[in-house]
Backbone as a printed PyTorch tensor [residue, N CA C, xyz], in Angstrom:
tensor([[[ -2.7200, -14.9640,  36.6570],
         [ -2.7560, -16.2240,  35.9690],
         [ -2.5660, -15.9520,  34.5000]],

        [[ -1.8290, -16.5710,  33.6080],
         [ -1.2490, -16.3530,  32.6320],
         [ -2.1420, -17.8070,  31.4590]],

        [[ -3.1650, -17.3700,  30.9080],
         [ -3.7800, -18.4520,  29.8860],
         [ -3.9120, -17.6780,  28.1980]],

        [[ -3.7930, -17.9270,  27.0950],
         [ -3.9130, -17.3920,  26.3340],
         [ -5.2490, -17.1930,  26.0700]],

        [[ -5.9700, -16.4200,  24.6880],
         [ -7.2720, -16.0270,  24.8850],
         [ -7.9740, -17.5430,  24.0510]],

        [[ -7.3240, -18.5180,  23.2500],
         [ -8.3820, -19.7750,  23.3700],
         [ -7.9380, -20.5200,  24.2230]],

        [[ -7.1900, -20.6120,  25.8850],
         [ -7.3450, -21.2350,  26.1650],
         [ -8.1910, -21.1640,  27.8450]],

        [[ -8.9670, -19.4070,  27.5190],
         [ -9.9040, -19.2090,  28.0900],
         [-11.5380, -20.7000,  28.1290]],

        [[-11.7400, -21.2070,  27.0440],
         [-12.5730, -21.6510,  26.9440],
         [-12.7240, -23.6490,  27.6600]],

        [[-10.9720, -23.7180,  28.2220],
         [-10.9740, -24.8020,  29.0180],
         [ -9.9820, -24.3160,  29.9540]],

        [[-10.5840, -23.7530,  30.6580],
         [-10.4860, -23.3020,  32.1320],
         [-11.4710, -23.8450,  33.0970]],

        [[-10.9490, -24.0960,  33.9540],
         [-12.2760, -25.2150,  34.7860],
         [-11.8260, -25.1650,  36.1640]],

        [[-12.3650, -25.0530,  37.5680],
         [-12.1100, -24.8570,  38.6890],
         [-12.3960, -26.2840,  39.4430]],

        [[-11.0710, -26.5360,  40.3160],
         [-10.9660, -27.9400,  40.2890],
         [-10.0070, -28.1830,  41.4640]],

        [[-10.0290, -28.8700,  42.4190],
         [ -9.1160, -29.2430,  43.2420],
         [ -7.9540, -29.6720,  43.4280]],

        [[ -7.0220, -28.6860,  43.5790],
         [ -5.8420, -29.1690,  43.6830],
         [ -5.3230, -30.8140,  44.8360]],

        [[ -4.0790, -30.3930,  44.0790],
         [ -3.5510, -31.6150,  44.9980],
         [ -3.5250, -31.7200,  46.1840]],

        [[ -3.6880, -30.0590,  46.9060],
         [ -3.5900, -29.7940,  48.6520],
         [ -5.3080, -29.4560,  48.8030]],

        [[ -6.1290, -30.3420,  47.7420],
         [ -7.9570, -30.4150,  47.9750],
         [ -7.9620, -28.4780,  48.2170]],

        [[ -7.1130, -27.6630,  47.8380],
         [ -7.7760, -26.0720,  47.9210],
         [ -8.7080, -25.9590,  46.2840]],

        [[ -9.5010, -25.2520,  45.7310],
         [ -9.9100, -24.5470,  44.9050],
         [ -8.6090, -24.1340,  43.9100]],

        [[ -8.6480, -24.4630,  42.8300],
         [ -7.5300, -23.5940,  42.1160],
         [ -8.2320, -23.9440,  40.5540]],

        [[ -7.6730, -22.9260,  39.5140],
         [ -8.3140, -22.8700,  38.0810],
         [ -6.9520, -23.7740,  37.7960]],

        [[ -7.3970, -24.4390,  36.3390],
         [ -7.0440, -25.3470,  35.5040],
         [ -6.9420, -25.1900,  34.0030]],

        [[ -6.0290, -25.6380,  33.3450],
         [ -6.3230, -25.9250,  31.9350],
         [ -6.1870, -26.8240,  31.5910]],

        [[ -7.3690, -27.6080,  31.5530],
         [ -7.5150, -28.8580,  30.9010],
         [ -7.0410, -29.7360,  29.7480]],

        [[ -7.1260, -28.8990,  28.5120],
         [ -6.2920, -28.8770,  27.1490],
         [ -4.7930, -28.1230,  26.9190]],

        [[ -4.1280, -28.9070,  26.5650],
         [ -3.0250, -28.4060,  26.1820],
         [ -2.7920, -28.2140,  24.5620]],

        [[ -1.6400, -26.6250,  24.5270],
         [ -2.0670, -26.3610,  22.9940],
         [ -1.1550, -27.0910,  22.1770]],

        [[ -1.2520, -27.0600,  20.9290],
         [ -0.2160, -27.8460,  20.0970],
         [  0.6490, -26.8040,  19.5030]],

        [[  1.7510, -27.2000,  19.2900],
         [  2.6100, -26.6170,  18.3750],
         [  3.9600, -27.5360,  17.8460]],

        [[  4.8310, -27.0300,  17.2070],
         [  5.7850, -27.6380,  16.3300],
         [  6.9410, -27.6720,  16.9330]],

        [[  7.7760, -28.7430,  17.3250],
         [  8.9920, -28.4290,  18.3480],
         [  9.5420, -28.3500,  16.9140]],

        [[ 10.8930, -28.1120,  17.5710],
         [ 12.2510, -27.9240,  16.6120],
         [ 12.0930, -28.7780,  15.3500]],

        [[ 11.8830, -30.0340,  15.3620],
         [ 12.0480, -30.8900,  14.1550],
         [ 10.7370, -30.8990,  13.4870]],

        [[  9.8770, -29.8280,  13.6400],
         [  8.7580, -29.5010,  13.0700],
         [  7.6090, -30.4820,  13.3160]],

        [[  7.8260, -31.4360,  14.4390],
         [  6.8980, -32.3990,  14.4170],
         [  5.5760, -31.6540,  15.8540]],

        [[  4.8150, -31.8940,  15.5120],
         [  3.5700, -31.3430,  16.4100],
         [  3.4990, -32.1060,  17.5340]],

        [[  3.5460, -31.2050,  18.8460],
         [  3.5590, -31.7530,  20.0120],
         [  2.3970, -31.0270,  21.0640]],

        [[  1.7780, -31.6710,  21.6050],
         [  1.0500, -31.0730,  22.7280],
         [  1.6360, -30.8730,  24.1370]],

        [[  1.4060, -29.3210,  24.6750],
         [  1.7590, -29.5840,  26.0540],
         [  0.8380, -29.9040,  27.0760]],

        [[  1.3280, -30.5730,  28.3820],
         [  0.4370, -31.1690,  29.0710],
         [ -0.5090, -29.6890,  29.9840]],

        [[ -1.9410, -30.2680,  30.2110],
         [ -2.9310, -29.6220,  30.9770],
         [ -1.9260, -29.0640,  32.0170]],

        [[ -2.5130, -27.5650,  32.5930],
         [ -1.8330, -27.7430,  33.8520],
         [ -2.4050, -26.4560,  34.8050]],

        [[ -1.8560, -26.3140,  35.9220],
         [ -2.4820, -25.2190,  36.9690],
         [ -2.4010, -23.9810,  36.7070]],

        [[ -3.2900, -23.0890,  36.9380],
         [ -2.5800, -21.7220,  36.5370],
         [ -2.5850, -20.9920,  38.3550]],

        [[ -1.2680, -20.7570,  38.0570],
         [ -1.0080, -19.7960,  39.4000],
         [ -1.3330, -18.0210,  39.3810]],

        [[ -2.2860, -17.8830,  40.7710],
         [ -1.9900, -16.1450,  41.0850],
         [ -1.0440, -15.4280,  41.4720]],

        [[ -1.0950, -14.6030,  40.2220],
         [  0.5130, -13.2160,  40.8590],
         [ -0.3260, -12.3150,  40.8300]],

        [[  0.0410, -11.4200,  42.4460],
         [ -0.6580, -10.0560,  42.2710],
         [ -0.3740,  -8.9620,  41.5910]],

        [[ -1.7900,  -8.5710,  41.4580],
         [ -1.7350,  -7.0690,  40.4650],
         [ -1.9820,  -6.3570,  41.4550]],

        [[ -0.9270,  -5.1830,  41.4560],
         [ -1.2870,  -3.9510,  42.2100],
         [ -1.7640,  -4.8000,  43.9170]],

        [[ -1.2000,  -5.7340,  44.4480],
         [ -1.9920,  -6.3670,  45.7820],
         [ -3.4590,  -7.2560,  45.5240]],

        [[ -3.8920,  -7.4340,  44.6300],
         [ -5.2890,  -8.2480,  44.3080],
         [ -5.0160,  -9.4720,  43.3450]],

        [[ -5.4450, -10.3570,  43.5580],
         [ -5.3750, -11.6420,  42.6680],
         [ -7.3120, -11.4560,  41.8610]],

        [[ -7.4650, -10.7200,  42.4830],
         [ -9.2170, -10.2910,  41.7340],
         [-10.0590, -11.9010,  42.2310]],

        [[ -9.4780, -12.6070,  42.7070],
         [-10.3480, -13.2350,  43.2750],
         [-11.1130, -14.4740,  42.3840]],

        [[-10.2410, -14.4470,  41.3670],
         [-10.4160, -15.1720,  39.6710],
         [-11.1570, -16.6540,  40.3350]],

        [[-10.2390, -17.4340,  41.2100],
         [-10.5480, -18.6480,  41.5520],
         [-11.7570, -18.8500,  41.5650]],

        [[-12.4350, -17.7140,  43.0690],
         [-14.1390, -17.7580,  43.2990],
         [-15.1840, -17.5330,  42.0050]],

        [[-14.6550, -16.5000,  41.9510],
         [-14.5280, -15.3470,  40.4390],
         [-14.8510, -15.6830,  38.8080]],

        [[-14.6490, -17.3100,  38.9340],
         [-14.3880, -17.3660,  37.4430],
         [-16.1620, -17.6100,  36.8900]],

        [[-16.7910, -18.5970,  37.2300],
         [-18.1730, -18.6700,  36.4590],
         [-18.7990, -17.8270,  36.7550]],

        [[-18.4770, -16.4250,  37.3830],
         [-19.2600, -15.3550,  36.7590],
         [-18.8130, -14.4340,  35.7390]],

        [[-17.6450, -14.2950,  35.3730],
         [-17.2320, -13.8270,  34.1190],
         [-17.8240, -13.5170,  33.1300]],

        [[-17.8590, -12.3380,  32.7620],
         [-18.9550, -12.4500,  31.2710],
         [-18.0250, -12.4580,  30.1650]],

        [[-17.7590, -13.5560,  29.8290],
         [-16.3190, -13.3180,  28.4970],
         [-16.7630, -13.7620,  27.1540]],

        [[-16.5850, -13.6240,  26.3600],
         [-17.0110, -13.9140,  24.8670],
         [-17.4400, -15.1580,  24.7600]],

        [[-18.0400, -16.2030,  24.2650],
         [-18.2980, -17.4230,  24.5070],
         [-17.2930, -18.0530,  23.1720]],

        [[-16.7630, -17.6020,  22.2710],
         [-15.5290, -18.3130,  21.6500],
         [-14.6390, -17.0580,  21.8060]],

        [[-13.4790, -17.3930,  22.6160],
         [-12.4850, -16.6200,  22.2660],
         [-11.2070, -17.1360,  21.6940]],

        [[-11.0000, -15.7010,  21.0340],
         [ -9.8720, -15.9970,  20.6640],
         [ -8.6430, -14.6770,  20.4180]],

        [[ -7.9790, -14.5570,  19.9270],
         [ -6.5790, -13.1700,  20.0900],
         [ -7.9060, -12.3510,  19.3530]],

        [[ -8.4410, -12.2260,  18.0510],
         [ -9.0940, -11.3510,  17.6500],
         [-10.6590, -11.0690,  18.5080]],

        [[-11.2830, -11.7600,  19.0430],
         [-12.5700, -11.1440,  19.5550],
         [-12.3280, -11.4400,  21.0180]],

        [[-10.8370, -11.6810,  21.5860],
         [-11.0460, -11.2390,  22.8630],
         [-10.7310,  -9.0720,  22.8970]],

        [[ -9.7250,  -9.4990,  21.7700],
         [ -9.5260,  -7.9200,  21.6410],
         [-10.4220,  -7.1370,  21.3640]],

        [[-11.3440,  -7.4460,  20.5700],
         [-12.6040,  -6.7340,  20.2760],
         [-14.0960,  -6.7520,  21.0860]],

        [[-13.7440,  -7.0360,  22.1020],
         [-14.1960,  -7.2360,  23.1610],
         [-14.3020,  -6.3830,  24.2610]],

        [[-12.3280,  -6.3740,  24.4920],
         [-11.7610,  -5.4480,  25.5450],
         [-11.9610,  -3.9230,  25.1070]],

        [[-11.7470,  -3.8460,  23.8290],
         [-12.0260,  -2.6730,  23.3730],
         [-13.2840,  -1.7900,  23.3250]],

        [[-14.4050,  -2.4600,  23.7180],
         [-15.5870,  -2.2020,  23.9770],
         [-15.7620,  -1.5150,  25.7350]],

        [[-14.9530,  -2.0750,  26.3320],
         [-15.1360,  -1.7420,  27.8740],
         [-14.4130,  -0.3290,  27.9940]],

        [[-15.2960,   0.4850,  28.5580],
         [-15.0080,   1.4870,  28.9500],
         [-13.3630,   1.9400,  30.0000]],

        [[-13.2830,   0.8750,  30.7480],
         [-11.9350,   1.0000,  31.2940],
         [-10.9800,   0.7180,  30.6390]],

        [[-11.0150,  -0.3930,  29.5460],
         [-10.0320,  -0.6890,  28.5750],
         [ -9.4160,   0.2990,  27.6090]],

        [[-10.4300,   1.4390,  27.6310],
         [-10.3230,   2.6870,  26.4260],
         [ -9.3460,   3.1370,  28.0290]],

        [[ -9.9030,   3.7390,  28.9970],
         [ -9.0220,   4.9580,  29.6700],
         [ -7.6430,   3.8380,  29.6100]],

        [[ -7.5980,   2.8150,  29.7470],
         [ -6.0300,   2.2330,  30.0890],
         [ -5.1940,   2.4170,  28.9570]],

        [[ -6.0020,   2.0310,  27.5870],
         [ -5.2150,   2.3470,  26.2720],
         [ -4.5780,   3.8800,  26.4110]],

        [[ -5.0020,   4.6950,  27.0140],
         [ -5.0210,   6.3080,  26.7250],
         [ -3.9840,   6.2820,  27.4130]],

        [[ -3.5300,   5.4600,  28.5840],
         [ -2.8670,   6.0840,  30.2060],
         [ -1.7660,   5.5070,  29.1030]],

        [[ -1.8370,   4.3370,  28.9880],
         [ -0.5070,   3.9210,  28.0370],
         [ -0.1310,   4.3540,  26.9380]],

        [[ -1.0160,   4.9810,  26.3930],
         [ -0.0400,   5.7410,  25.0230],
         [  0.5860,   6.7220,  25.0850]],

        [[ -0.0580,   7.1070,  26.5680],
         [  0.8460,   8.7910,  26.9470],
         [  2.0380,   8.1600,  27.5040]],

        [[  2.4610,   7.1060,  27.9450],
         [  3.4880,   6.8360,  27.9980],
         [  4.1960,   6.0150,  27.1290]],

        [[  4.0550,   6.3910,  25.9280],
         [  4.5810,   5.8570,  24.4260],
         [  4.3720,   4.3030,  24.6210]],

        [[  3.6800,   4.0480,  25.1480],
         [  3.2630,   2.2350,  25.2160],
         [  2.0960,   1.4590,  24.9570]],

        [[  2.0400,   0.4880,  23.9900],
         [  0.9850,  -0.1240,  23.5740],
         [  0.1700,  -1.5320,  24.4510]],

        [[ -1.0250,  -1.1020,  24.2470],
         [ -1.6500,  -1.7960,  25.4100],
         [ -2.3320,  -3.0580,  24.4530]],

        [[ -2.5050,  -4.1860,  24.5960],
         [ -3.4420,  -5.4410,  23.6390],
         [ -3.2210,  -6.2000,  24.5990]],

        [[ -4.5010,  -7.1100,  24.3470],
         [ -4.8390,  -8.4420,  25.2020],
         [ -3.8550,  -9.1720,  25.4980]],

        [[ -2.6600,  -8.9940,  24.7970],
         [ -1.5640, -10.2890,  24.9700],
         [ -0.7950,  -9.3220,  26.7150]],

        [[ -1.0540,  -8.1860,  26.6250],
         [ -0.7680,  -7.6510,  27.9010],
         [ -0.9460,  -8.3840,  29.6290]],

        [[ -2.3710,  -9.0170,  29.5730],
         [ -2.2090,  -9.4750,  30.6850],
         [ -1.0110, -10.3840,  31.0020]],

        [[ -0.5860, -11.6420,  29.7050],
         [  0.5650, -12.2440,  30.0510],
         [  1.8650, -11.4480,  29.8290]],

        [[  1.7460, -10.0440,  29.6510],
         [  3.3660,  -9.6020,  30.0670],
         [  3.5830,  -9.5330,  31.7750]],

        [[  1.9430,  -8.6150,  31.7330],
         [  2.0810,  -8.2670,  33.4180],
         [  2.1860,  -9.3460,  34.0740]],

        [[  1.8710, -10.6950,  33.9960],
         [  1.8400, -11.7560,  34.8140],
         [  3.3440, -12.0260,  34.9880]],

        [[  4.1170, -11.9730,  33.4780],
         [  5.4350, -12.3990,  33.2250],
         [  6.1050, -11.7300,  34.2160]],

        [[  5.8850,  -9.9290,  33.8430],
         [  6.9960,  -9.0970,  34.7870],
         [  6.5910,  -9.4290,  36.4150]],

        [[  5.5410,  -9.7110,  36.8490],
         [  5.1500,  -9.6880,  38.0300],
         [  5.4770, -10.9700,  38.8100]],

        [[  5.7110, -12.0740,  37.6190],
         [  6.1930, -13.1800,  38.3020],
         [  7.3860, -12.9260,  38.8160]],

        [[  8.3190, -12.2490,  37.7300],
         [  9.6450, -12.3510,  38.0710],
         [  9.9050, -11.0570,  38.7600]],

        [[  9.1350, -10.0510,  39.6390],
         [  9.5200,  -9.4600,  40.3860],
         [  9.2370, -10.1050,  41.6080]],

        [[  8.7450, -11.2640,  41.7230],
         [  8.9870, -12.2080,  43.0810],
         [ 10.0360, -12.9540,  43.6110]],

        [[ 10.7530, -12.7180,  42.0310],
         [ 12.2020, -14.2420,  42.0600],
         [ 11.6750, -15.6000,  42.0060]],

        [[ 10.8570, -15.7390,  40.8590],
         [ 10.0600, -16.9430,  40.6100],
         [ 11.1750, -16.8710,  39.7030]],

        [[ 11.5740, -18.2420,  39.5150],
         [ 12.5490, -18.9020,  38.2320],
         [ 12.0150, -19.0790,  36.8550]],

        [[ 12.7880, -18.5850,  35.7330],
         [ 12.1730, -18.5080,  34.4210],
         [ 11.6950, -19.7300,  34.3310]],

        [[ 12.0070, -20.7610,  34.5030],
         [ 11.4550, -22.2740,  34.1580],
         [ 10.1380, -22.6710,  35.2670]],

        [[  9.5940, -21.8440,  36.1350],
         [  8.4890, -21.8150,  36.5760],
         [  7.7480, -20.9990,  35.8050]],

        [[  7.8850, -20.0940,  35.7040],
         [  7.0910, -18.8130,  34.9460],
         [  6.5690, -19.3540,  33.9490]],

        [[  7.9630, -19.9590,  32.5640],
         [  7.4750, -20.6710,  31.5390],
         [  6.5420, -21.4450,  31.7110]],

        [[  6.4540, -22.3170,  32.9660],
         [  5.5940, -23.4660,  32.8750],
         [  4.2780, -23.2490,  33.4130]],

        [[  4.2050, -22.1970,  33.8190],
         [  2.9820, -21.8020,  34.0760],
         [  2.3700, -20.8790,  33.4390]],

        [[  2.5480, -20.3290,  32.2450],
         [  2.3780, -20.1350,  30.9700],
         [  2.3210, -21.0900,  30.3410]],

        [[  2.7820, -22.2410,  30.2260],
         [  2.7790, -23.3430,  29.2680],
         [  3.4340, -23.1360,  27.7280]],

        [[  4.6430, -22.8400,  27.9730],
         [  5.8160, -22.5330,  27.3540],
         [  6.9620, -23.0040,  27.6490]],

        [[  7.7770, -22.8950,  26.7520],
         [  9.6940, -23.4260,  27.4800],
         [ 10.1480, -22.3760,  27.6380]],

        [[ 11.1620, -22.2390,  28.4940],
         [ 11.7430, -20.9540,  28.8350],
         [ 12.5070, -19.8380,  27.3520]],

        [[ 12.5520, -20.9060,  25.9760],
         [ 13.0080, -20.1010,  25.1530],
         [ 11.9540, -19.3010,  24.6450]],

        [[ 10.8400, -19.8640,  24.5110],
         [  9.6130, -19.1060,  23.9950],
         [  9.6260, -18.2130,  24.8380]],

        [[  9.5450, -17.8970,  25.9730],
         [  9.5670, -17.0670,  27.4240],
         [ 10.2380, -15.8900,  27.1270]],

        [[ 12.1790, -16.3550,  26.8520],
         [ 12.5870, -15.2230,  26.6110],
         [ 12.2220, -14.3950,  25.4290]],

        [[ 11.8950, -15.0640,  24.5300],
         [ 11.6260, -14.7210,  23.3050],
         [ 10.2420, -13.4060,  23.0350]],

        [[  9.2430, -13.7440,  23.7760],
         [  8.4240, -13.4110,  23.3940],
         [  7.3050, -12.5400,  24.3920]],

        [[  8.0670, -12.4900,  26.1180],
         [  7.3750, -12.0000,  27.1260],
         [  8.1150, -11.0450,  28.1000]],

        [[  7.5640,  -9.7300,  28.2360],
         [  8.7850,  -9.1410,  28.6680],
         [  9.0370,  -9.6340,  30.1280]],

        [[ 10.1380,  -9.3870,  30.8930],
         [ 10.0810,  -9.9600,  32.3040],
         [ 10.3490,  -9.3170,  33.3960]],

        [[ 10.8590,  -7.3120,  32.8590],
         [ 10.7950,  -6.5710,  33.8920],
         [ 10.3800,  -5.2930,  33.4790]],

        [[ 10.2160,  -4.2210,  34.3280],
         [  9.5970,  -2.7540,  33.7530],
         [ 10.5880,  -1.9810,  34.3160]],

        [[ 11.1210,  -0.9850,  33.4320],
         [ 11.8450,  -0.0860,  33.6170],
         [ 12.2340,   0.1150,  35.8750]],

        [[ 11.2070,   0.1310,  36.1730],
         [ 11.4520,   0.8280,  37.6550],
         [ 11.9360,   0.0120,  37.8030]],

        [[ 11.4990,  -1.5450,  37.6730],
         [ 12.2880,  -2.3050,  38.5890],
         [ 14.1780,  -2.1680,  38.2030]],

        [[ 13.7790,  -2.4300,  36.8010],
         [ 15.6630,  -2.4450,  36.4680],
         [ 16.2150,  -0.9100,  36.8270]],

        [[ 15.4490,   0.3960,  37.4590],
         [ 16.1940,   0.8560,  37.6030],
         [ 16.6060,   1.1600,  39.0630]],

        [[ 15.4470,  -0.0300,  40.1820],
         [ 15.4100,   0.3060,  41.0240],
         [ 16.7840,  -0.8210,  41.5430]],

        [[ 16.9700,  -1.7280,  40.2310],
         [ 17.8330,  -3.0490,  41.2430],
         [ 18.8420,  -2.5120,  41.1710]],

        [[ 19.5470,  -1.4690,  39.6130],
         [ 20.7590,  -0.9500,  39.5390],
         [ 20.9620,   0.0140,  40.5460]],

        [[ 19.8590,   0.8060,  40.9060],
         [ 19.9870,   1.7970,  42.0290],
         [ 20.6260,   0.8660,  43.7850]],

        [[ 20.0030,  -0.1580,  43.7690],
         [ 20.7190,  -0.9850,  44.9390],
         [ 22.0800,  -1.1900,  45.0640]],

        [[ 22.3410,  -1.8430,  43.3810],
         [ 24.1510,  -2.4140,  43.1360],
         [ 25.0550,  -1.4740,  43.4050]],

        [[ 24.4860,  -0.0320,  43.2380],
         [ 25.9620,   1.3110,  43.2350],
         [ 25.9790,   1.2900,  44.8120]]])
């Protein structure tokens, strides 16, 4: 599930339209379209892509969370950085010349969406983005895969 770190704090577990359990974002964030005028996007569902085979179970999962009680990009990071697994993951990734930060979970969500063949204009929207912000700013595959699809084409 792909939410930024303030929009951890309106997340809310809530019944979908098929009455299952599913998380929510209630608030939508603002920003400036093209003609600089401030627009909100609408509330909306956040979907599970698996990590490694586990969705972690977030849905059931969520009001036990122990997460910062205001978050935001700076004290969710200072946060993560406190957890002992967060240090070995920083380490695993720098040995592979790669930088690890909170904005990470929404790459992995990004690349993981689109190693399903989910359409950029789903992905975006379940991020709560347009697909230009999308390309712009989230990566959408990892090396194996692009070298596993070129390995198919020859």
């Amino acid at each position: 599930m792909a939410s930024g770190p303030w929009e951890i704090a309106f997340i809310t577990r809530a019944n979908n339209d098929d009455g299952e359990p599913q998380l929510r974002v209630i608030k939508g964030k603002t920003y400036n379209n093209r003609a600089g005028v401030k627009e909100e996007t609408e509330p909306r569902w956040l979907e599970p892509v698996a990590v490694n085979g586990t969705t972690f179970d977030l849905v059931q999962n969520w009001d036990q969370l122990s997460l910062p009680p205001t978050v935001s990009g700076k004290t969710l990071g200072a946060f993560l950085r406190r957890l002992p697994y967060w240090q070995e993951l920083i380490k695993e990734y720098e040995a592979r010349g790669e930088w690890l930060r909170p904005y990470s979970f929404r790459d992995t969500f990004s690349v993981r969406a689109h190693s399903f063949n989910i359409s950029d204009t789903n992905i975006a929207q379940a991020m709560g983005h347009t697909v230009e912000v999308h390309h712009r700013s989230y990566r959408t595959s990892e090396w194996k895969a692009v070298r596993s699809a070129f390995a198919q084409a020859s």
